[in-house]
């Protein structure tokens, strides 16, 4: 890195403080840059203050700009107009020390792949909601000779004009990456609708689709440049479907690079992970772990583990999954009681794992069956959608249901249908007082089985397809499946077997949600498995 000239962009109080704290080991600062013309020709901390144009005429690879201003996004866009790439040619002050310790392939430098390097490099997407201490993770990795590069997020200011039409946008590829697939999760969250409800003929929907696809394309360009320059050995992403995660996942797959995905589990102390698909939402290896260990785990140990889990279940739940200790009293003598355990409407587990379309259609069909068969029906809306809890998810499902005329008619004509849309009742009490649970992919469905309740699955889940659940492939089969599942002769719950699955999943597959577990996953992937590049695929720009 000694070939690179360090420049601070922002000749103000923040720039002064940054200079005073700048470690000499990272190189000398050559000068300051500022957009204020009145400062040009002056000095700060004994260094000249220059106009931004000094960056536009030379080789951007010879300069590294540290943004020491509160106007980060605006300055980043300005630097991109000079051909600079975030993370390669410029960064925030917080990221600079990490970046300047890495070895990118600058023009004229020796190829890293040819000579090797004394450390492994991991690209990491940091997120606040996962609760990790990324500084600690970085320190732990350094001790094991793994350097962490925290990739920058996509920014609204990063624009790429695409030739998108309403006819081609779903199939449109940029750098061999399906662009709509890379961003549709975030589009759905933004417009508060499932994928099936996206309407390109709606101007507000279309503008959002184009905006996010252009953001994704610009982000692909940035990440491809970073991959080309740093040649990471692995990547760690959350969940797998955000724009950041999806772009990095696709690039890793196309280049045969190790990808590790992490996600929250139903146990707040544990995390789900995946290192094959790169998607930790219901596309994990939990079933393989079950098949691996099922004959080696005693039923007694598994049952004890389930008992311990439920003894402390309230303490081990994330806030977004908590429900109050209040029961809903229903007369079960007159009719069976169905419980629909809803996911968040735009949750990735529903958007990408439903077999029956949208959750709204699934709830409507369940209500129609309940009315026709004279069943009680309780619809438990996900606690995360409760009022005043989360702006992105507040009242998602109930609003969509209320907008549906057919559902309103069902509600008005059925006096034994109950909707808990304000998280008024305890989920576990509702499960215990029901005869049958129905869900697309809620992890509460697994808890229902642990509590001895037959469960109907309408989607792909990590606990489905093992013989414990009643599977629905099409909504037209729902009525028959519900009747079959209510018949005691067709019980599929075997308490010892489902307890074994849960023990293996929660104790053996899931990892403690901390920095040491992430490090262990990274160490296990180091050089152990070689991934093929997709046959017949045109590789992304750059070396593989």
Coordinates of C-alpha atoms in Angstrom, one line a residue:
X1 CA 0.0 0.0 0.0
X2 CA 3.0 2.4 0.2
X3 CA 2.4 3.3 -3.4
X4 CA -0.9 4.9 -2.6
X5 CA -1.2 8.6 -1.7
X6 CA -3.6 9.3 1.3
X7 CA -5.9 12.2 0.9
X8 CA -8.6 13.5 3.3
X9 CA -11.8 14.9 1.8
X10 CA -13.3 17.4 4.2
X11 CA -11.2 20.3 5.5
X12 CA -13.3 21.0 8.6
X13 CA -13.4 20.1 12.2
X14 CA -14.0 16.4 11.4
X15 CA -11.0 16.5 9.1
X16 CA -8.8 18.2 11.8
X17 CA -9.8 15.5 14.4
X18 CA -9.2 12.7 11.9
X19 CA -5.8 14.0 11.1
X20 CA -4.8 14.3 14.7
X21 CA -5.9 10.6 15.3
X22 CA -4.5 9.2 12.1
X23 CA -2.0 6.3 12.7
X24 CA 1.3 7.0 11.1
X25 CA 1.6 3.3 10.2
X26 CA -1.2 3.8 7.6
X27 CA 0.8 6.3 5.6
X28 CA 1.3 10.1 5.5
X29 CA -1.7 12.3 4.5
X30 CA -0.6 14.2 1.4
X31 CA -3.3 17.0 1.4
X32 CA -6.9 17.9 2.1
X33 CA -9.7 18.3 -0.5
X34 CA -12.8 20.4 0.0
X35 CA -15.7 21.5 -2.1
X36 CA -15.6 25.0 -0.6
X37 CA -13.7 27.2 -3.1
X38 CA -12.9 29.7 -0.4
X39 CA -10.7 27.1 1.3
X40 CA -8.7 26.3 -1.8
X41 CA -5.1 27.4 -1.6
X42 CA -5.3 27.5 2.2
X43 CA -4.0 25.0 4.7
X44 CA -5.3 22.8 7.5
X45 CA -2.9 21.2 10.0
X46 CA 0.0 22.4 7.8
X47 CA -1.3 20.6 4.7
X48 CA -2.6 22.3 1.5
X49 CA -6.4 22.3 0.7
X50 CA -7.1 21.5 -2.9
X51 CA -10.2 21.4 -5.1
X52 CA -11.8 18.0 -5.9
X53 CA -10.7 18.2 -9.6
X54 CA -7.2 17.3 -8.6
X55 CA -8.5 13.7 -8.4
X56 CA -10.0 13.6 -11.8
X57 CA -7.0 13.7 -14.1
X58 CA -4.7 11.0 -12.9
X59 CA -4.7 7.3 -12.0
X60 CA -7.3 6.8 -9.3
X61 CA -5.4 3.6 -8.2
X62 CA -2.5 5.8 -6.9
X63 CA -4.7 7.7 -4.4
X64 CA -6.9 6.6 -1.5
X65 CA -9.4 9.1 -0.3
X66 CA -10.7 9.1 3.3
X67 CA -14.0 11.0 3.6
X68 CA -13.8 13.2 6.7
X69 CA -17.1 14.9 6.3
X70 CA -20.7 14.4 7.4
X71 CA -21.8 14.6 3.7
X72 CA -20.6 11.1 3.0
X73 CA -23.1 10.0 0.4
X74 CA -22.8 13.2 -1.7
X75 CA -19.0 13.1 -1.7
X76 CA -19.1 9.3 -2.5
X77 CA -21.2 10.0 -5.5
X78 CA -18.8 12.8 -6.5
X79 CA -15.8 10.5 -6.3
X80 CA -17.6 7.8 -8.3
X81 CA -18.0 10.4 -11.1
X82 CA -14.2 10.4 -11.2
X83 CA -14.2 6.6 -11.8
X84 CA -13.4 5.7 -8.2
X85 CA -14.9 2.7 -6.4
X86 CA -16.0 2.7 -2.8
X87 CA -13.9 0.4 -0.7
X88 CA -11.1 0.3 -3.3
X89 CA -10.3 4.0 -3.9
X90 CA -12.2 5.7 -1.0
X91 CA -13.9 4.9 2.2
X92 CA -15.1 6.3 5.5
X93 CA -12.6 7.0 8.3
X94 CA -13.9 4.0 10.2
X95 CA -13.2 1.6 7.3
X96 CA -9.9 3.1 6.2
X97 CA -7.6 1.3 8.6
X98 CA -8.9 -2.1 7.6
X99 CA -8.7 -1.3 3.9
X100 CA -5.3 0.1 3.9
X101 CA -3.9 -3.1 5.5
X102 CA -5.2 -5.1 2.5
X103 CA -3.3 -5.9 -0.7
X104 CA -5.3 -5.0 -3.8
X105 CA -3.9 -5.7 -7.2
X106 CA -3.0 -2.2 -8.3
X107 CA -1.8 -1.5 -11.8
X108 CA 1.7 -2.9 -12.2
X109 CA 1.5 -4.9 -9.0
X110 CA 2.1 -8.7 -8.9
X111 CA -1.0 -10.8 -9.1
X112 CA -2.1 -12.0 -5.6
X113 CA -3.3 -15.3 -7.0
X114 CA 0.1 -16.0 -8.5
X115 CA 2.3 -15.3 -5.4
X116 CA -0.2 -16.0 -2.6
X117 CA -0.5 -13.8 0.5
X118 CA 0.1 -14.4 4.3
X119 CA -3.6 -14.2 5.2
X120 CA -7.0 -15.2 4.1
X121 CA -9.5 -12.5 3.1
X122 CA -13.2 -12.5 4.1
X123 CA -15.8 -10.1 2.6
X124 CA -18.3 -9.4 5.4
X125 CA -21.7 -7.7 5.2
X126 CA -22.2 -6.1 8.7
X127 CA -25.8 -5.6 10.0
X128 CA -27.0 -4.1 13.2
X129 CA -29.9 -6.4 13.8
X130 CA -27.8 -9.5 14.2
X131 CA -26.2 -8.2 17.4
X132 CA -22.5 -9.0 16.6
X133 CA -19.6 -7.0 17.7
X134 CA -17.8 -6.6 14.4
X135 CA -14.7 -5.0 16.0
X136 CA -14.3 -8.1 18.2
X137 CA -14.9 -10.4 15.2
X138 CA -12.2 -8.5 13.2
X139 CA -9.8 -8.9 16.1
X140 CA -10.5 -12.6 16.5
X141 CA -10.0 -13.1 12.8
X142 CA -6.7 -11.3 12.8
X143 CA -5.3 -13.7 15.3
X144 CA -6.2 -16.6 12.9
X145 CA -4.7 -14.7 9.9
X146 CA -8.0 -13.8 8.4
X147 CA -8.5 -10.2 7.4
X148 CA -12.1 -8.9 7.4
X149 CA -13.2 -6.4 4.7
X150 CA -16.6 -4.9 5.6
X151 CA -18.2 -4.2 2.2
X152 CA -20.0 -0.9 1.8
X153 CA -23.8 -0.9 1.4
X154 CA -25.6 0.1 -1.8
X155 CA -26.6 3.8 -1.8
X156 CA -29.4 5.6 -3.4
X157 CA -27.0 7.9 -5.1
X158 CA -25.4 5.1 -7.1
X159 CA -27.3 5.1 -10.3
X160 CA -26.9 3.0 -13.5
X161 CA -29.4 3.7 -16.3
X162 CA -30.7 0.4 -17.6
X163 CA -32.8 -0.5 -20.7
X164 CA -35.6 -1.9 -18.6
X165 CA -39.1 -2.5 -19.9
X166 CA -42.2 -3.9 -18.3
X167 CA -41.7 -6.9 -20.6
X168 CA -38.0 -7.7 -19.8
X169 CA -37.4 -6.6 -16.3
X170 CA -37.9 -10.0 -14.7
X171 CA -35.4 -11.6 -17.0
X172 CA -32.9 -8.7 -17.2
X173 CA -29.3 -9.6 -16.3
X174 CA -26.5 -7.3 -15.5
X175 CA -23.0 -8.9 -15.4
X176 CA -24.8 -12.3 -15.7
X177 CA -26.7 -11.7 -12.5
X178 CA -30.6 -11.8 -12.5
X179 CA -31.1 -8.2 -11.4
X180 CA -34.8 -8.4 -10.3
X181 CA -34.1 -11.5 -8.3
X182 CA -31.3 -9.6 -6.5
X183 CA -33.6 -6.8 -5.4
X184 CA -37.2 -8.0 -5.3
X185 CA -37.0 -8.8 -1.5
X186 CA -36.3 -5.1 -0.8
X187 CA -38.9 -3.9 -3.3
X188 CA -41.5 -6.0 -1.5
X189 CA -40.5 -4.5 1.8
X190 CA -40.6 -1.0 0.5
X191 CA -44.1 -1.2 -1.1
X192 CA -45.4 -3.5 1.7
X193 CA -46.7 -6.1 -0.7
X194 CA -45.8 -9.7 -1.6
X195 CA -44.2 -10.6 -4.9
X196 CA -47.5 -11.6 -6.4
X197 CA -48.9 -8.1 -5.8
X198 CA -46.1 -6.3 -7.6
X199 CA -47.7 -4.5 -10.6
X200 CA -45.4 -2.9 -13.2
X201 CA -48.4 -1.1 -14.6
X202 CA -48.8 0.7 -11.2
X203 CA -46.5 3.8 -11.6
X204 CA -45.4 3.8 -8.0
X205 CA -44.5 0.1 -8.2
X206 CA -42.7 0.5 -11.5
X207 CA -40.7 3.5 -10.2
X208 CA -39.6 1.4 -7.2
X209 CA -38.7 -1.6 -9.3
X210 CA -36.5 0.5 -11.6
X211 CA -34.9 2.4 -8.8
X212 CA -33.9 -0.8 -6.9
X213 CA -32.8 -2.6 -10.0
X214 CA -30.5 0.4 -10.9
X215 CA -29.2 0.4 -7.3
X216 CA -28.5 -3.3 -7.6
X217 CA -26.7 -2.8 -10.9
X218 CA -24.5 -0.1 -9.5
X219 CA -23.8 -2.2 -6.5
X220 CA -22.8 -5.2 -8.8
X221 CA -20.3 -2.9 -10.5
X222 CA -18.8 -1.9 -7.2
X223 CA -18.6 -5.4 -5.8
X224 CA -17.1 -6.8 -9.0
X225 CA -14.4 -4.2 -8.8
X226 CA -13.7 -5.1 -5.2
X227 CA -13.6 -8.9 -6.0
X228 CA -11.3 -8.3 -8.9
X229 CA -8.9 -6.2 -6.8
X230 CA -8.9 -8.1 -3.5
X231 CA -9.8 -11.6 -4.6
X232 CA -11.5 -12.7 -1.4
X233 CA -11.3 -16.3 -0.2
X234 CA -14.8 -16.3 1.3
X235 CA -17.8 -14.0 2.1
X236 CA -20.1 -13.8 5.1
X237 CA -23.6 -12.4 4.5
X238 CA -26.8 -12.1 6.5
X239 CA -30.0 -14.0 5.4
X240 CA -29.1 -14.2 1.6
X241 CA -31.9 -12.0 0.0
X242 CA -31.0 -8.4 0.7
X243 CA -29.4 -6.6 -2.2
X244 CA -26.0 -6.7 -0.6
X245 CA -26.3 -10.4 0.3
X246 CA -27.8 -11.4 -3.0
X247 CA -25.2 -9.6 -5.1
X248 CA -22.3 -11.1 -3.2
X249 CA -24.0 -14.5 -3.2
X250 CA -24.4 -14.5 -7.0
X251 CA -20.8 -13.3 -7.5
X252 CA -19.4 -16.0 -5.2
X253 CA -21.4 -18.7 -6.9
X254 CA -20.3 -17.6 -10.4
X255 CA -16.7 -17.5 -9.2
X256 CA -16.7 -20.6 -7.1
X257 CA -15.9 -18.7 -3.9
X258 CA -17.0 -19.9 -0.4
X259 CA -20.2 -18.2 0.8
X260 CA -21.5 -18.3 4.4
X261 CA -24.9 -17.1 5.3
X262 CA -26.2 -16.4 8.8
X263 CA -29.7 -15.8 10.2
X264 CA -31.6 -15.6 13.5
X265 CA -33.2 -18.8 14.8
X266 CA -36.3 -19.3 16.9
X267 CA -33.9 -19.4 19.9
X268 CA -32.6 -15.8 20.4
X269 CA -29.3 -17.2 21.7
X270 CA -28.7 -19.3 18.5
X271 CA -28.1 -18.7 14.9
X272 CA -29.0 -20.6 11.7
X273 CA -26.2 -20.8 9.1
X274 CA -25.6 -22.1 5.6
X275 CA -22.4 -22.6 3.5
X276 CA -23.8 -24.3 0.4
X277 CA -26.7 -22.3 -1.0
X278 CA -25.7 -19.0 0.6
X279 CA -29.3 -18.6 1.8
X280 CA -30.0 -19.2 5.4
X281 CA -33.8 -18.8 5.1
X282 CA -35.2 -22.4 5.0
X283 CA -32.4 -23.5 2.6
X284 CA -30.1 -24.9 5.3
X285 CA -28.7 -28.3 6.0
X286 CA -30.8 -29.0 9.1
X287 CA -32.4 -32.1 7.5
X288 CA -28.9 -33.5 6.7
X289 CA -27.9 -33.0 10.3
X290 CA -31.0 -34.9 11.4
X291 CA -30.3 -37.8 9.1
X292 CA -26.7 -37.8 10.3
X293 CA -27.4 -37.9 14.0
X294 CA -30.9 -39.3 14.4
X295 CA -29.8 -42.9 15.3
X296 CA -27.1 -41.7 17.7
X297 CA -29.3 -39.4 19.9
X298 CA -31.3 -41.0 22.7
X299 CA -35.0 -40.2 22.9
X300 CA -34.8 -39.4 26.6
X301 CA -32.1 -36.8 26.0
X302 CA -34.1 -35.2 23.2
X303 CA -37.3 -35.0 25.3
X304 CA -35.4 -33.5 28.2
X305 CA -34.0 -30.9 25.9
X306 CA -37.5 -30.0 24.6
X307 CA -38.7 -29.7 28.2
X308 CA -35.8 -27.4 29.1
X309 CA -36.5 -25.3 26.0
X310 CA -40.1 -24.6 26.8
X311 CA -39.3 -24.0 30.5
X312 CA -37.3 -20.9 29.4
X313 CA -39.0 -20.2 26.1
X314 CA -40.0 -16.6 27.0
X315 CA -36.5 -15.7 28.0
X316 CA -35.1 -17.1 24.8
X317 CA -37.3 -15.2 22.4
X318 CA -36.4 -12.1 20.5
X319 CA -38.6 -9.1 21.2
X320 CA -40.2 -9.3 17.7
X321 CA -41.5 -12.8 18.6
X322 CA -42.8 -12.1 22.1
X323 CA -46.5 -12.3 23.0
X324 CA -48.3 -11.6 26.3
X325 CA -49.3 -14.2 28.9
X326 CA -53.0 -14.0 27.9
X327 CA -55.3 -16.8 26.7
X328 CA -58.2 -16.8 24.3
X329 CA -61.0 -19.0 25.6
X330 CA -62.8 -20.9 22.8
X331 CA -65.5 -23.4 23.0
X332 CA -63.9 -26.5 21.4
X333 CA -66.8 -28.8 22.2
X334 CA -68.9 -27.6 19.3
X335 CA -66.3 -27.7 16.6
X336 CA -62.5 -28.3 15.9
X337 CA -60.2 -25.3 16.2
X338 CA -57.7 -24.4 13.5
X339 CA -54.9 -22.0 14.2
X340 CA -53.2 -20.2 11.3
X341 CA -49.7 -19.1 12.3
X342 CA -48.9 -16.2 10.0
X343 CA -45.4 -15.1 9.0
X344 CA -44.6 -11.4 8.4
X345 CA -46.2 -10.8 5.0
X346 CA -43.0 -9.7 3.3
X347 CA -40.7 -12.1 5.2
X348 CA -38.2 -13.8 3.0
X349 CA -39.4 -17.2 4.3
X350 CA -42.8 -16.5 2.7
X351 CA -41.8 -14.6 -0.4
X352 CA -39.4 -17.3 -1.5
X353 CA -40.7 -20.5 0.1
X354 CA -44.5 -20.5 -0.3
X355 CA -45.9 -23.3 -2.4
X356 CA -49.4 -21.7 -2.6
X357 CA -48.8 -18.1 -3.6
X358 CA -49.3 -15.2 -1.2
X359 CA -50.1 -15.6 2.5
X360 CA -53.2 -13.6 1.9
X361 CA -54.6 -16.2 -0.5
X362 CA -53.6 -18.9 2.0
X363 CA -55.5 -17.2 4.9
X364 CA -58.5 -16.6 2.7
X365 CA -58.7 -20.3 1.6
X366 CA -58.2 -21.5 5.2
X367 CA -61.1 -19.2 6.3
X368 CA -63.3 -20.5 3.5
X369 CA -62.6 -24.1 4.6
X370 CA -63.4 -23.2 8.2
X371 CA -66.7 -21.6 7.3
X372 CA -67.7 -24.5 5.0
X373 CA -66.8 -27.2 7.6
X374 CA -68.0 -25.2 10.6
X375 CA -64.5 -25.0 12.3
X376 CA -63.2 -22.4 14.7
X377 CA -60.4 -20.4 13.1
X378 CA -57.8 -18.3 14.9
X379 CA -55.5 -16.2 12.8
X380 CA -52.4 -15.3 14.7
X381 CA -50.8 -12.3 13.0
X382 CA -47.0 -12.3 13.5
X383 CA -46.1 -10.2 16.6
X384 CA -43.6 -8.2 14.5
X385 CA -46.6 -6.7 12.7
X386 CA -48.2 -5.4 15.8
X387 CA -49.1 -1.7 15.9
X388 CA -46.3 0.8 16.9
X389 CA -43.6 -1.9 16.8
X390 CA -41.9 -1.7 13.3
X391 CA -42.6 0.9 10.7
X392 CA -41.7 -1.5 7.8
X393 CA -44.0 -4.3 9.0
X394 CA -46.8 -2.6 11.0
X395 CA -50.2 -4.1 10.2
X396 CA -49.0 -5.5 6.9
X397 CA -51.2 -8.7 6.8
X398 CA -54.3 -7.3 8.5
X399 CA -54.4 -4.2 6.1
X400 CA -54.1 -6.5 3.1
X401 CA -56.9 -8.7 4.5
X402 CA -59.1 -5.8 5.1
X403 CA -58.6 -4.5 1.6
X404 CA -59.8 -7.9 0.2
X405 CA -63.6 -7.8 -0.4
X406 CA -63.9 -11.6 -0.4
X407 CA -62.2 -11.9 3.0
X408 CA -64.4 -9.2 4.5
X409 CA -67.5 -11.1 3.4
X410 CA -66.1 -14.3 5.0
X411 CA -65.5 -12.4 8.3
X412 CA -69.0 -10.9 8.3
X413 CA -70.6 -14.3 7.6
X414 CA -68.6 -16.4 10.1
X415 CA -69.1 -15.9 13.8
X416 CA -66.3 -18.3 14.9
X417 CA -63.3 -16.6 13.2
X418 CA -60.9 -14.7 15.5
X419 CA -58.0 -12.5 14.3
X420 CA -55.2 -11.6 16.8
X421 CA -53.7 -8.7 14.8
X422 CA -52.5 -6.7 17.9
X423 CA -50.6 -9.5 19.5
X424 CA -53.1 -9.7 22.4
X425 CA -52.8 -13.4 23.1
X426 CA -50.0 -15.8 23.9
X427 CA -48.9 -17.8 20.9
X428 CA -48.2 -20.9 23.0
X429 CA -51.6 -20.8 24.6
X430 CA -53.3 -20.5 21.2
X431 CA -51.3 -23.5 20.0
X432 CA -52.2 -25.6 23.1
X433 CA -55.9 -24.8 22.7
X434 CA -56.0 -25.6 19.0
X435 CA -56.6 -29.0 17.3
X436 CA -54.6 -28.2 14.2
X437 CA -52.0 -25.6 13.2
X438 CA -51.5 -24.3 9.7
X439 CA -48.6 -22.2 8.4
X440 CA -46.6 -21.4 5.3
X441 CA -43.2 -21.6 7.0
X442 CA -43.4 -20.1 10.5
X443 CA -40.9 -21.6 13.0
X444 CA -43.9 -21.6 15.4
X445 CA -45.1 -24.6 13.3
X446 CA -42.1 -26.5 14.6
X447 CA -42.9 -25.5 18.2
X448 CA -46.5 -26.6 17.6
X449 CA -45.3 -30.1 16.7
X450 CA -43.1 -30.1 19.8
X451 CA -46.3 -29.4 21.8
X452 CA -48.0 -32.3 20.1
X453 CA -50.1 -30.5 17.5
X454 CA -50.5 -31.8 14.0
X455 CA -49.3 -29.2 11.6
X456 CA -50.1 -28.4 7.9
X457 CA -47.3 -26.8 5.9
X458 CA -48.0 -24.6 2.9
X459 CA -44.4 -23.9 2.1
X460 CA -40.9 -25.2 2.1
X461 CA -39.3 -25.3 5.5
X462 CA -36.2 -26.8 7.1
X463 CA -38.5 -29.0 9.3
X464 CA -40.8 -30.0 6.5
X465 CA -40.7 -33.1 4.3
X466 CA -39.5 -35.4 7.1
X467 CA -42.8 -37.2 7.7
X468 CA -43.9 -35.1 10.7
X469 CA -46.0 -32.6 8.8
X470 CA -49.0 -32.6 6.4
X471 CA -47.8 -31.0 3.2
X472 CA -50.0 -28.9 0.9
X473 CA -48.8 -28.3 -2.7
X474 CA -51.8 -26.4 -3.9
X475 CA -54.5 -24.4 -2.2
X476 CA -57.2 -26.6 -3.8
X477 CA -55.8 -29.5 -1.7
X478 CA -56.2 -27.6 1.6
X479 CA -59.7 -28.7 2.5
X480 CA -58.8 -32.4 2.1
X481 CA -55.5 -32.1 3.9
X482 CA -57.1 -30.3 6.9
X483 CA -59.8 -33.1 7.2
X484 CA -57.1 -35.8 6.9
X485 CA -54.9 -34.1 9.5
X486 CA -57.8 -33.8 12.0
X487 CA -58.5 -37.5 11.8
X488 CA -56.7 -39.2 14.8
X489 CA -55.9 -42.2 12.6
X490 CA -53.6 -40.0 10.4
X491 CA -51.5 -38.6 13.2
X492 CA -47.9 -37.8 12.0
X493 CA -46.5 -36.4 15.3
X494 CA -44.3 -38.9 17.0
X495 CA -43.1 -37.0 20.0
X496 CA -39.8 -38.8 20.4
X497 CA -38.9 -38.3 16.7
X498 CA -39.8 -34.7 16.6
X499 CA -37.9 -34.1 19.8
X500 CA -34.9 -35.7 18.3
X501 CA -35.1 -33.4 15.3
X502 CA -35.4 -30.3 17.5
X503 CA -32.5 -31.3 19.7
X504 CA -30.3 -32.0 16.7
X505 CA -31.4 -28.7 15.0
X506 CA -31.2 -26.4 18.0
X507 CA -28.2 -28.0 19.8
X508 CA -26.1 -29.6 17.1
X509 CA -26.8 -27.6 14.0
X510 CA -27.5 -24.1 15.3
X511 CA -24.5 -22.2 16.7
X512 CA -24.2 -19.8 19.5
X513 CA -24.9 -16.3 18.1
X514 CA -21.5 -14.8 18.7
X515 CA -18.3 -13.8 17.1
X516 CA -16.5 -17.1 17.9
X517 CA -19.1 -19.1 16.0
X518 CA -18.7 -16.9 13.0
X519 CA -14.9 -17.4 13.2
X520 CA -15.4 -21.2 13.5
X521 CA -17.5 -21.2 10.3
X522 CA -14.9 -19.2 8.5
X523 CA -12.0 -21.5 9.7
X524 CA -13.9 -24.6 8.7
X525 CA -14.3 -23.2 5.1
X526 CA -10.7 -22.3 4.7
X527 CA -9.3 -24.3 1.8
X528 CA -11.3 -27.4 2.7
X529 CA -13.8 -27.5 -0.1
X530 CA -13.4 -26.4 -3.7
X531 CA -16.5 -25.1 -5.4
X532 CA -17.0 -25.4 -9.1
X533 CA -17.9 -22.6 -11.4
X534 CA -21.3 -23.0 -12.9
X535 CA -21.0 -25.0 -16.1
X536 CA -21.8 -23.1 -19.2
X537 CA -22.1 -19.8 -17.4
X538 CA -20.2 -16.7 -18.6
X539 CA -18.1 -15.6 -15.7
X540 CA -18.2 -12.1 -14.3
X541 CA -15.7 -9.6 -15.5
X542 CA -12.3 -10.3 -13.9
X543 CA -10.2 -13.2 -12.8
X544 CA -11.5 -16.4 -11.2

